[in-house]
CSV table of C-alpha atoms and ligand atoms in Angstrom, one decimal:
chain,number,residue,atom,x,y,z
A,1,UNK,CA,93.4,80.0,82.4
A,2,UNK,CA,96.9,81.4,82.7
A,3,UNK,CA,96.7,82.3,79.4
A,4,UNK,CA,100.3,81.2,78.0
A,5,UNK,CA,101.9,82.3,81.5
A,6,UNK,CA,103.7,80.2,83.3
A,7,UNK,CA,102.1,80.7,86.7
A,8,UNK,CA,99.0,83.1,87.9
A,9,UNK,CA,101.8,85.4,89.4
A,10,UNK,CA,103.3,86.4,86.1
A,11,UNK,CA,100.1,86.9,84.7
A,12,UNK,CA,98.9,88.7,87.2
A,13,UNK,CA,102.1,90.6,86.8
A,14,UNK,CA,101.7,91.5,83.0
A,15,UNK,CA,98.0,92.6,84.0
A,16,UNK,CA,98.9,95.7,85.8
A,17,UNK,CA,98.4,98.3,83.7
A,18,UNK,CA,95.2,97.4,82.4
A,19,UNK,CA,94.2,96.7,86.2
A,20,UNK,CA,95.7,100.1,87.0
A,21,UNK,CA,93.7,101.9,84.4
A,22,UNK,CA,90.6,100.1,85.0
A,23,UNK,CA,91.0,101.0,88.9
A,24,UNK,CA,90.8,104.6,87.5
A,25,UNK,CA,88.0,104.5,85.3
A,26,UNK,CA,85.0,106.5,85.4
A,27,UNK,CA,86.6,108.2,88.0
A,28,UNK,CA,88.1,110.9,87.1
A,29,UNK,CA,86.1,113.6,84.9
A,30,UNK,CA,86.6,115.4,81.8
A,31,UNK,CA,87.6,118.6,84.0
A,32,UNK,CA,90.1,116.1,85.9
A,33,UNK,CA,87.8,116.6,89.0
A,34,UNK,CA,87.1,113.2,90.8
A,35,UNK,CA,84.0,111.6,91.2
A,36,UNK,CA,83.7,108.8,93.8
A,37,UNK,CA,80.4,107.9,93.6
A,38,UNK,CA,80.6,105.1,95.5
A,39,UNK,CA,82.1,107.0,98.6
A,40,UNK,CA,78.7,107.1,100.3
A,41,UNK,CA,80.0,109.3,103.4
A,42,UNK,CA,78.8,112.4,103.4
A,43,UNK,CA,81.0,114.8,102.2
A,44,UNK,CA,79.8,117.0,105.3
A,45,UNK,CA,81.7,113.8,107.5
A,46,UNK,CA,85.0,114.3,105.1
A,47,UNK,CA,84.9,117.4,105.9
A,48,UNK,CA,84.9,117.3,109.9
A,49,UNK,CA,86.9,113.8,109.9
A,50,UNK,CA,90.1,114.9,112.2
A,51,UNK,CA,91.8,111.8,112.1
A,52,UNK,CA,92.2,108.8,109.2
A,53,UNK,CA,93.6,105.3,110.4
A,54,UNK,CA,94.3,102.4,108.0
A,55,UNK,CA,94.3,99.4,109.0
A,56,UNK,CA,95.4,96.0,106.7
A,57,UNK,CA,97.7,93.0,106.3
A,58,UNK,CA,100.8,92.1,104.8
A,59,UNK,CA,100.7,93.5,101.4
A,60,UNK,CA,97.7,96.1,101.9
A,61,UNK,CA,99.0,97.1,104.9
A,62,UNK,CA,102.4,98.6,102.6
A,63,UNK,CA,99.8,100.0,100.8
A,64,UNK,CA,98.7,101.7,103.5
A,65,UNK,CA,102.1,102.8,104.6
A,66,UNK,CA,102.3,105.1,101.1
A,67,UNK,CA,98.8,105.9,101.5
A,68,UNK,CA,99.9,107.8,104.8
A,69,UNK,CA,102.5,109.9,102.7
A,70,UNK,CA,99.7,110.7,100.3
A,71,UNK,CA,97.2,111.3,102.6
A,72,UNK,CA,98.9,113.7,105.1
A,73,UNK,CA,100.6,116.0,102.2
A,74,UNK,CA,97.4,116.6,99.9
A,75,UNK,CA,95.1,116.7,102.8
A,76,UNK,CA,97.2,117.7,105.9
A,77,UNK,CA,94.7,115.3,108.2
A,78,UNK,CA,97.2,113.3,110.2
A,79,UNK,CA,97.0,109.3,109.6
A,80,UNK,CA,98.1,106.5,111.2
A,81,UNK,CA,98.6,103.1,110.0
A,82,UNK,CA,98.3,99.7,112.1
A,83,UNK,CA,98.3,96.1,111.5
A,84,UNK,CA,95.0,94.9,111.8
A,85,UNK,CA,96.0,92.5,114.2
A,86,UNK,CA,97.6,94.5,116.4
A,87,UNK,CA,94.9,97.5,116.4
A,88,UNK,CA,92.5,95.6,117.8
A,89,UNK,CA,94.1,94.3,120.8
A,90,UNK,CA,95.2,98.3,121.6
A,91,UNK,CA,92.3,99.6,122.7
A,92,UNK,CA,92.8,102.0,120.0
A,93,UNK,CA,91.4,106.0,120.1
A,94,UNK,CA,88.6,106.6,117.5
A,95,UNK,CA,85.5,108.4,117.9
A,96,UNK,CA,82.9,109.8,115.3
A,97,UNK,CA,85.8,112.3,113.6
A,98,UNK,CA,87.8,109.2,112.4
A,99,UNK,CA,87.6,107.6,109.4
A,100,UNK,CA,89.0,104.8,109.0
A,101,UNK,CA,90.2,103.0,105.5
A,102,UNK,CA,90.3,99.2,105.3
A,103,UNK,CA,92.5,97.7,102.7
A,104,UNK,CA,91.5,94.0,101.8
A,105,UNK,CA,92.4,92.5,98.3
A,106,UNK,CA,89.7,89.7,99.5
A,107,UNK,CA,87.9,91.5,101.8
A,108,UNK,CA,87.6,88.4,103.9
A,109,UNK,CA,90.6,88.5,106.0
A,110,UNK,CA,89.6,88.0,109.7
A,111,UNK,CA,92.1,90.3,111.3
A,112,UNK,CA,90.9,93.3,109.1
A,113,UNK,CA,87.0,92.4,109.4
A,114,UNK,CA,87.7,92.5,113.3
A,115,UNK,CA,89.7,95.7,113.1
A,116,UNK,CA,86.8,97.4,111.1
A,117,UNK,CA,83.7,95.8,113.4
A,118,UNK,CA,85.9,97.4,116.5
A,119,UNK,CA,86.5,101.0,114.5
A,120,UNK,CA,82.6,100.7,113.8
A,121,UNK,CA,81.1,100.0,117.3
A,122,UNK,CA,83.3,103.3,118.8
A,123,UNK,CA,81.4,105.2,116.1
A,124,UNK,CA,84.1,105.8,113.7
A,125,UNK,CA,83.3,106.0,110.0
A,126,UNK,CA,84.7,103.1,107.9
A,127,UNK,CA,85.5,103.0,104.2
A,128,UNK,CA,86.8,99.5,102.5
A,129,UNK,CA,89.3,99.7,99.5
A,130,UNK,CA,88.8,95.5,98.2
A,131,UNK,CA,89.2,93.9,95.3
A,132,UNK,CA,86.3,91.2,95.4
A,133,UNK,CA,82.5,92.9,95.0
A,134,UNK,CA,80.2,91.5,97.6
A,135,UNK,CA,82.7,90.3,100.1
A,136,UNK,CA,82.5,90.4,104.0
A,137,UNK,CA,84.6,93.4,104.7
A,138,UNK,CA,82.8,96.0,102.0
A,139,UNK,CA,79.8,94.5,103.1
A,140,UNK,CA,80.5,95.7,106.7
A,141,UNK,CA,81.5,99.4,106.0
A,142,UNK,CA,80.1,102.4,105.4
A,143,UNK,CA,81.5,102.7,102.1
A,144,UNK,CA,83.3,100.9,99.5
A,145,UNK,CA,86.1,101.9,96.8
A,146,UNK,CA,86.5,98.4,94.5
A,147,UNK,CA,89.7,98.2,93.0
A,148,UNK,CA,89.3,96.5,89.7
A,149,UNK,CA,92.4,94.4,89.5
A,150,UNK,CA,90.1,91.7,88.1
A,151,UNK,CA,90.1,88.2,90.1
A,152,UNK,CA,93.9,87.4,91.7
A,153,UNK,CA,94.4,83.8,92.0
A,154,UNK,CA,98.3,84.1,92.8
A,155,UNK,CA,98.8,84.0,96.8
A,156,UNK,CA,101.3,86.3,96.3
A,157,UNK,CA,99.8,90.0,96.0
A,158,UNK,CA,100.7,91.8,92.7
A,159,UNK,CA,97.9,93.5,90.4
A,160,UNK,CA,95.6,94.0,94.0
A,161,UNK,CA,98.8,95.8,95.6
A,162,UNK,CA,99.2,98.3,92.6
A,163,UNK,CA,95.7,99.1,92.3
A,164,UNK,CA,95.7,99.1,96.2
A,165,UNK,CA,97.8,102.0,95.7
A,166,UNK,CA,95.7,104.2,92.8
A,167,UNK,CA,92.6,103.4,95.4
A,168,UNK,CA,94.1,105.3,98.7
A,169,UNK,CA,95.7,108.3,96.0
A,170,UNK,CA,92.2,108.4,94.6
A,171,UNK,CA,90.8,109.0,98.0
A,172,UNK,CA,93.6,111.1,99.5
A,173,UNK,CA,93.0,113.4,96.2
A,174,UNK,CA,89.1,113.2,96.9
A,175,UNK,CA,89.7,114.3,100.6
A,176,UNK,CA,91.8,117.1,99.5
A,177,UNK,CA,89.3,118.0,96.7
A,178,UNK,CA,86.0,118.2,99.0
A,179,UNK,CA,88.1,119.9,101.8
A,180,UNK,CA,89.7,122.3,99.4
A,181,UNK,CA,93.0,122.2,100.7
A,182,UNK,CA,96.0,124.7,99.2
A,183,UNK,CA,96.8,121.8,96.9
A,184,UNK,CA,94.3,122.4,94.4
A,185,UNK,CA,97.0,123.3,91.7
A,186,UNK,CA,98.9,120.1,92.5
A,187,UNK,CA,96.1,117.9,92.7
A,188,UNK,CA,95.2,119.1,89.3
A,189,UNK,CA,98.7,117.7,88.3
A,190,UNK,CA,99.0,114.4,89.8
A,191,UNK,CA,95.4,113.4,88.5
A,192,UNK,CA,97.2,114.2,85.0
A,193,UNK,CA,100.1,111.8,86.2
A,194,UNK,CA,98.0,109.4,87.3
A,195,UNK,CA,96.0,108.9,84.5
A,196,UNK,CA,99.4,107.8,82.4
A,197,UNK,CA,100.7,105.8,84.9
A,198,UNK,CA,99.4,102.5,83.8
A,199,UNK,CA,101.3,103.4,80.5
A,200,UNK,CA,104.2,103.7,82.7
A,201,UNK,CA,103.8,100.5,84.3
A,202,UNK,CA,104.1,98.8,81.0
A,203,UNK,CA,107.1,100.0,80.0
A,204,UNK,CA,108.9,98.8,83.6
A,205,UNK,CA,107.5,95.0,82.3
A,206,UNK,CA,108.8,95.8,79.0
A,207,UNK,CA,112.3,96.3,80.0
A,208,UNK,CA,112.8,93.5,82.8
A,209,UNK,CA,114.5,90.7,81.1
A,210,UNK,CA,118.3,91.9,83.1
A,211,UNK,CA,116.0,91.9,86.2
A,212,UNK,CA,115.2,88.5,86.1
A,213,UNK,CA,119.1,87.6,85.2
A,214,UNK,CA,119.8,89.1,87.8
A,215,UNK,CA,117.7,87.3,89.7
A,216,UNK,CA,118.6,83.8,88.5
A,217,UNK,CA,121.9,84.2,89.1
A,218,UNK,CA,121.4,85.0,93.2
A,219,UNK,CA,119.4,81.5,93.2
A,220,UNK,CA,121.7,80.5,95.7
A,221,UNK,CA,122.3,83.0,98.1
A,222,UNK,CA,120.9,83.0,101.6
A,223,UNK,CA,119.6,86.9,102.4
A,224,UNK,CA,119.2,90.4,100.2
A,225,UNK,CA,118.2,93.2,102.3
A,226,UNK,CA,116.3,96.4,100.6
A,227,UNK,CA,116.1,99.6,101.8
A,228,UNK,CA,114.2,102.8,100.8
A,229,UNK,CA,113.3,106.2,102.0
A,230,UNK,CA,109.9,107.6,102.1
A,231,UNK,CA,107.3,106.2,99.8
A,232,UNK,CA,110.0,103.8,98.9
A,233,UNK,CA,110.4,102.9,102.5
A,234,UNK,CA,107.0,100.9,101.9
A,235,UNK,CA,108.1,99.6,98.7
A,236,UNK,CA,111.3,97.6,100.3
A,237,UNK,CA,109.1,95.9,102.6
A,238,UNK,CA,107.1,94.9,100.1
A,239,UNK,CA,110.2,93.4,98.1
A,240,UNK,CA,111.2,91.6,101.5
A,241,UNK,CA,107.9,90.0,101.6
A,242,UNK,CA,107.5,89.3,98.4
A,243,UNK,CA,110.7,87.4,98.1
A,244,UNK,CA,110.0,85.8,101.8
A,245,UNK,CA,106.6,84.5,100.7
A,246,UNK,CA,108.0,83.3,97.2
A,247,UNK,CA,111.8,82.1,97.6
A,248,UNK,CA,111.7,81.1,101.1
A,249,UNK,CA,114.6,83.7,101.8
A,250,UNK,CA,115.5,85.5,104.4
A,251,UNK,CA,115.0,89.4,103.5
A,252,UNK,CA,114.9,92.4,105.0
A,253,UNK,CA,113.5,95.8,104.2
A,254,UNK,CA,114.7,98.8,106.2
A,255,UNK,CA,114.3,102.8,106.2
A,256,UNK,CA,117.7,103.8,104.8
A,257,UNK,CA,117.9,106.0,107.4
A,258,UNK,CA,118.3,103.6,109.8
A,259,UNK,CA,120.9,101.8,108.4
A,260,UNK,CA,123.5,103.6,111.1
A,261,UNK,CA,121.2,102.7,113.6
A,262,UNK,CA,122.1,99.2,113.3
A,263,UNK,CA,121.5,97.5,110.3
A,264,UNK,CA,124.4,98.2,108.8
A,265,UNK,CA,126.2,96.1,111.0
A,266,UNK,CA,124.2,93.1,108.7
A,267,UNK,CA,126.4,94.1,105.2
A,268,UNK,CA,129.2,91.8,104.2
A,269,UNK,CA,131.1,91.6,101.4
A,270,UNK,CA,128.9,90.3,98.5
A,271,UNK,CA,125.8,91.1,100.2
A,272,UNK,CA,122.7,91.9,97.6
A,273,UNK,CA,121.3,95.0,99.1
A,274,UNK,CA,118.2,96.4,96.7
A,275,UNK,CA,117.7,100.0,97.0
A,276,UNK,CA,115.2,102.2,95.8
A,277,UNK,CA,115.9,105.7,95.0
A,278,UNK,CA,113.5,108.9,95.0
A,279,UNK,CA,113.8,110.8,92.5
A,280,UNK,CA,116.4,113.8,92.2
A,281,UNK,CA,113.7,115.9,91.3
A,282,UNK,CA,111.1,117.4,94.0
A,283,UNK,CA,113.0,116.4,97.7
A,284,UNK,CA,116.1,116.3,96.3
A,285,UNK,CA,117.6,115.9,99.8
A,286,UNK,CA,116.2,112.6,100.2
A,287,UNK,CA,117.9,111.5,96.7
A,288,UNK,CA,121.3,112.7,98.0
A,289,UNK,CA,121.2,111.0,101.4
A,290,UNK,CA,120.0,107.6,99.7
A,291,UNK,CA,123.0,108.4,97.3
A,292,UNK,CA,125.1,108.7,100.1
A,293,UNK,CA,123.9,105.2,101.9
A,294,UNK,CA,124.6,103.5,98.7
A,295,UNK,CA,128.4,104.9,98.6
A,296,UNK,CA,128.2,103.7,102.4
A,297,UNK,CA,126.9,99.9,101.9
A,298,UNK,CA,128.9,99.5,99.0
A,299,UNK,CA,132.0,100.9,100.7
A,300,UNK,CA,131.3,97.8,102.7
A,301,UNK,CA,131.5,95.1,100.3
A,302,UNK,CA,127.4,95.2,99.3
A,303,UNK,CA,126.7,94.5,96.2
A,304,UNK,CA,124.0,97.5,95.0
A,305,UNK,CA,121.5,97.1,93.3
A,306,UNK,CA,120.1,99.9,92.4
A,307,UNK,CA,116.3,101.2,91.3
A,308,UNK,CA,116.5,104.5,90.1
A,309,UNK,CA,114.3,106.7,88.0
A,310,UNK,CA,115.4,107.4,84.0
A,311,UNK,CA,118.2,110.7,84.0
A,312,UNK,CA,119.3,110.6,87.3
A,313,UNK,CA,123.0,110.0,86.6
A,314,UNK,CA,124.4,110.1,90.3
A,315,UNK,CA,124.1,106.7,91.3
A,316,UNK,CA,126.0,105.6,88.3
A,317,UNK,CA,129.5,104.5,89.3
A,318,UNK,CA,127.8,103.3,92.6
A,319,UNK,CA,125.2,100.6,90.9
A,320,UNK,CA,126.4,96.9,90.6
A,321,UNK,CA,123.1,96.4,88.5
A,322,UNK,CA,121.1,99.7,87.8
A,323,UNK,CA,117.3,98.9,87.0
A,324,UNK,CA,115.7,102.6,85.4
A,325,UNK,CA,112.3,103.2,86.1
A,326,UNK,CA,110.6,105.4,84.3
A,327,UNK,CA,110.5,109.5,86.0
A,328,UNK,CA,107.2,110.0,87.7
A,329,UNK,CA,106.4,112.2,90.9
A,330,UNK,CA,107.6,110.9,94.1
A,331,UNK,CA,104.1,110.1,95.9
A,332,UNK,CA,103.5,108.2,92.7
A,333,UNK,CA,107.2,106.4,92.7
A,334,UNK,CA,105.8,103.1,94.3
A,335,UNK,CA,103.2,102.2,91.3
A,336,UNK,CA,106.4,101.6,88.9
A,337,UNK,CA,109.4,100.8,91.1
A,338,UNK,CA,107.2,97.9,92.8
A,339,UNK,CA,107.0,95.9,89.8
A,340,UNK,CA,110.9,95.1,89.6
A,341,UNK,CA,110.6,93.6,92.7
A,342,UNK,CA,107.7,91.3,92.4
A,343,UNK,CA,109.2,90.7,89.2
A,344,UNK,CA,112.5,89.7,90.7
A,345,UNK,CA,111.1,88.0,93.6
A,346,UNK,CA,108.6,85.6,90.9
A,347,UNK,CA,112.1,84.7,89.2
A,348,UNK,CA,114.3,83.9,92.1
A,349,UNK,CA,111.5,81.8,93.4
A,350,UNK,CA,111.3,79.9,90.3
A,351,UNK,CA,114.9,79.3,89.8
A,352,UNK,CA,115.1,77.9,93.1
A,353,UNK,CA,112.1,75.6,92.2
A,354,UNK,CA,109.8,77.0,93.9
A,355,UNK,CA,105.9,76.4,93.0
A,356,UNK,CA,105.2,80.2,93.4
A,357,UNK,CA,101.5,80.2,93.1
A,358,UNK,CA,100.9,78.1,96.2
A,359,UNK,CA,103.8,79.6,98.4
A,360,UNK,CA,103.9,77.0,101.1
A,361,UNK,CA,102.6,77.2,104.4
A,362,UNK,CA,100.9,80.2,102.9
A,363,UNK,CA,97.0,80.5,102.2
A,364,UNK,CA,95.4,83.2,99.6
A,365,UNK,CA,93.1,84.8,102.1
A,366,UNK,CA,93.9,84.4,105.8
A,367,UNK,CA,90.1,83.6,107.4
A,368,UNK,CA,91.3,83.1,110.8
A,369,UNK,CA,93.2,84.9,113.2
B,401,M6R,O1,93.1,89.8,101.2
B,401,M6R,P1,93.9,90.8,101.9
B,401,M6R,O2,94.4,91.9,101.1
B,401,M6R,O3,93.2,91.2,103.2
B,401,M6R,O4,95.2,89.9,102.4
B,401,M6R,C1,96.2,90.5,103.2
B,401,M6R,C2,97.4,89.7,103.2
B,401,M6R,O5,97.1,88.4,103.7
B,401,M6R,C3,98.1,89.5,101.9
B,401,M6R,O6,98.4,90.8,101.3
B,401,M6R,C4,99.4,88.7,102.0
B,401,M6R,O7,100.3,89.4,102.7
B,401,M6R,C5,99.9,88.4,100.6
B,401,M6R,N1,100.1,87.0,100.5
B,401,M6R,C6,101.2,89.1,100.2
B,401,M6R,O8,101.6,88.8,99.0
């Protein structure tokens, strides 16, 4: 069943672009308009919604975290994201304006299926974005976008996180297409972008082997901290967790913004700090300040490692270990500069002899609070 892999995570892994494209499929027409069907909501309800929440766990709840970038530049509705567990215990605002996106790769996770009964019974509108057809949570909602990442069998999250992602840009792009927002030129673009991403995504696994070098040869350290800004903000936390969940390490993701604000009190000489760089093109201040934490860890004794996209040439003689990723717009960053951290996570894990399909303590879908 692993088909020649060595575990359900690397397969999983390899399968991303066709899960990508496949999440795509059919919905996207020849005129590069989309077409979500399945989005039963009226689009008169889009229309009038004033407020989107998401609410998820662990790995779809990162998802969610970019989907909030997305979301509130293409459409300009603001959105708030919340740990399912957490929302529901808040007494939490909504009201027949909200809509409210649950992310589930199993669509059986209790904390979620709570979250959305809640949204539901103060009369807000919810739409699922799960991986498994049929389950509790789509069953539940209003409406449902599948993502087609096929079945996932490794407890750690890989091909349902990435299409997680094309799911909630999908949407953001459908919200800003039915309410006509001044992005129509750019939305235009990014459908175009989107549609070669899963090309893209291949070429990051094609080019991994240093990454898992790399990897093999921290085997024995004790913490590696990541840090991003923006949608890459998002994309540390899910390296943290994915190296937590797999290697049993301790590791951190922060905003590198923050770093002053305390964590950089945490670097030491030798320290593996993975950042992840926006691209120099588009918010080209962002690039610069991340260049400028870099300089500042390093100065420190960190040892950078450093995910930037193809061309951009200033974090050169600041990388220990560079890791290119291939140039794609910023909002869309996350789908290809995710994959070197599962990637690196999967290896560490295994070279500390971990069994990294069955993490321990760890269970694939979490049916209880
Ligand atoms: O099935 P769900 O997407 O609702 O699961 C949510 C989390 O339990 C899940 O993403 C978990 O964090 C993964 N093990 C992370 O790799």
């Amino acid at each position: 069943e692993k088909g020649g892999y060595a575990s359900f995570m690397l397969k999983e892994i390899a399968e991303q672009p066709k899960a990508v494209a496949d999440t795509l499929l059919g919905r996207i027409d020849a005129s590069g308009r989309l077409t979500l069907d399945e989005v039963r909501i009226p689009d008169a309800v889009l229309r009038e919604a004033d407020k989107v929440v998401v609410i998820a766990c662990g790995t779809a709840f990162h998802a969610g975290l970019i989907a909030k970038y997305a979301i509130e530049h293409w459409t300009r509705i603001p959105c708030e994201v919340e740990l399912a567990s957490e929302f529901r215990y808040r007494d939490p605002i909504l009201n027949r304006r909200t809509l409210v996106i649950a992310i589930s790769q199993s669509g059986e996770t209790m904390d979620t299926l709570m979250a959305l009964r809640h949204a539901r019974e103060q009369g807000a509108k919810v739409l699922a974005v799960c991986n498994t057809n049929g389950s509790t949570i789509p069953r539940e909602s209003d409406a449902v976008l599948y993502t087609h990442a096929g079945p996932e069998v490794a407890v750690a999250s890989t091909k349902a996180f990435l299409t997680q992602l094309v799911a909630c840009y999908l949407l953001a792009l459908y919200l800003g297409q039915v309410r006509g927002t001044k992005w129509g030129d750019e939305i235009h673009a990014v459908v175009r972008d989107l549609a070669r991403i899963g090309d893209e995504v291949e070429r990051v696994l094609e080019t991994m082997e240093p990454v898992r070098a790399l990897a093999r040869s921290l085997a024995d350290r004790n913490t590696v901290l990541f840090l991003g800004r923006h949608v890459g903000y998002p994309v540390a936390l899910e390296g943290a967790l994915k190296l937590k969940e797999l290697a049993y390490m301790h590791a951190e993701g922060f905003a590198a913004g923050e770093l002053k604000h305390g964590p950089i009190a945490l670097i030491e000489e030798g320290l593996p700090v993975v950042v992840v760089v926006p691209s120099p093109r588009g918010r080209s201040v962002l690039h610069d300040k991340i260049v400028s934490n870099i300089q500042e860890i390093r100065a420190r004794g960190a040892r950078t490692i450093v995910i930037a996209e193809e061309g951009d040439e200033a974090v050169v003689p600041y990388a220990d270990h560079l890791v290119r990723i291939p140039a794609t717009p910023t909002l869309l960053q996350p789908l290809v500069a995710t994959v070197p951290l599962q990637v690196f996570a999967c290896e560490l894990a295994t070279a500390r002899g971990n069994e990294v399909d069955q993490p321990r303590n760890l269970a694939k879908s979490v049916t209880v609070e």
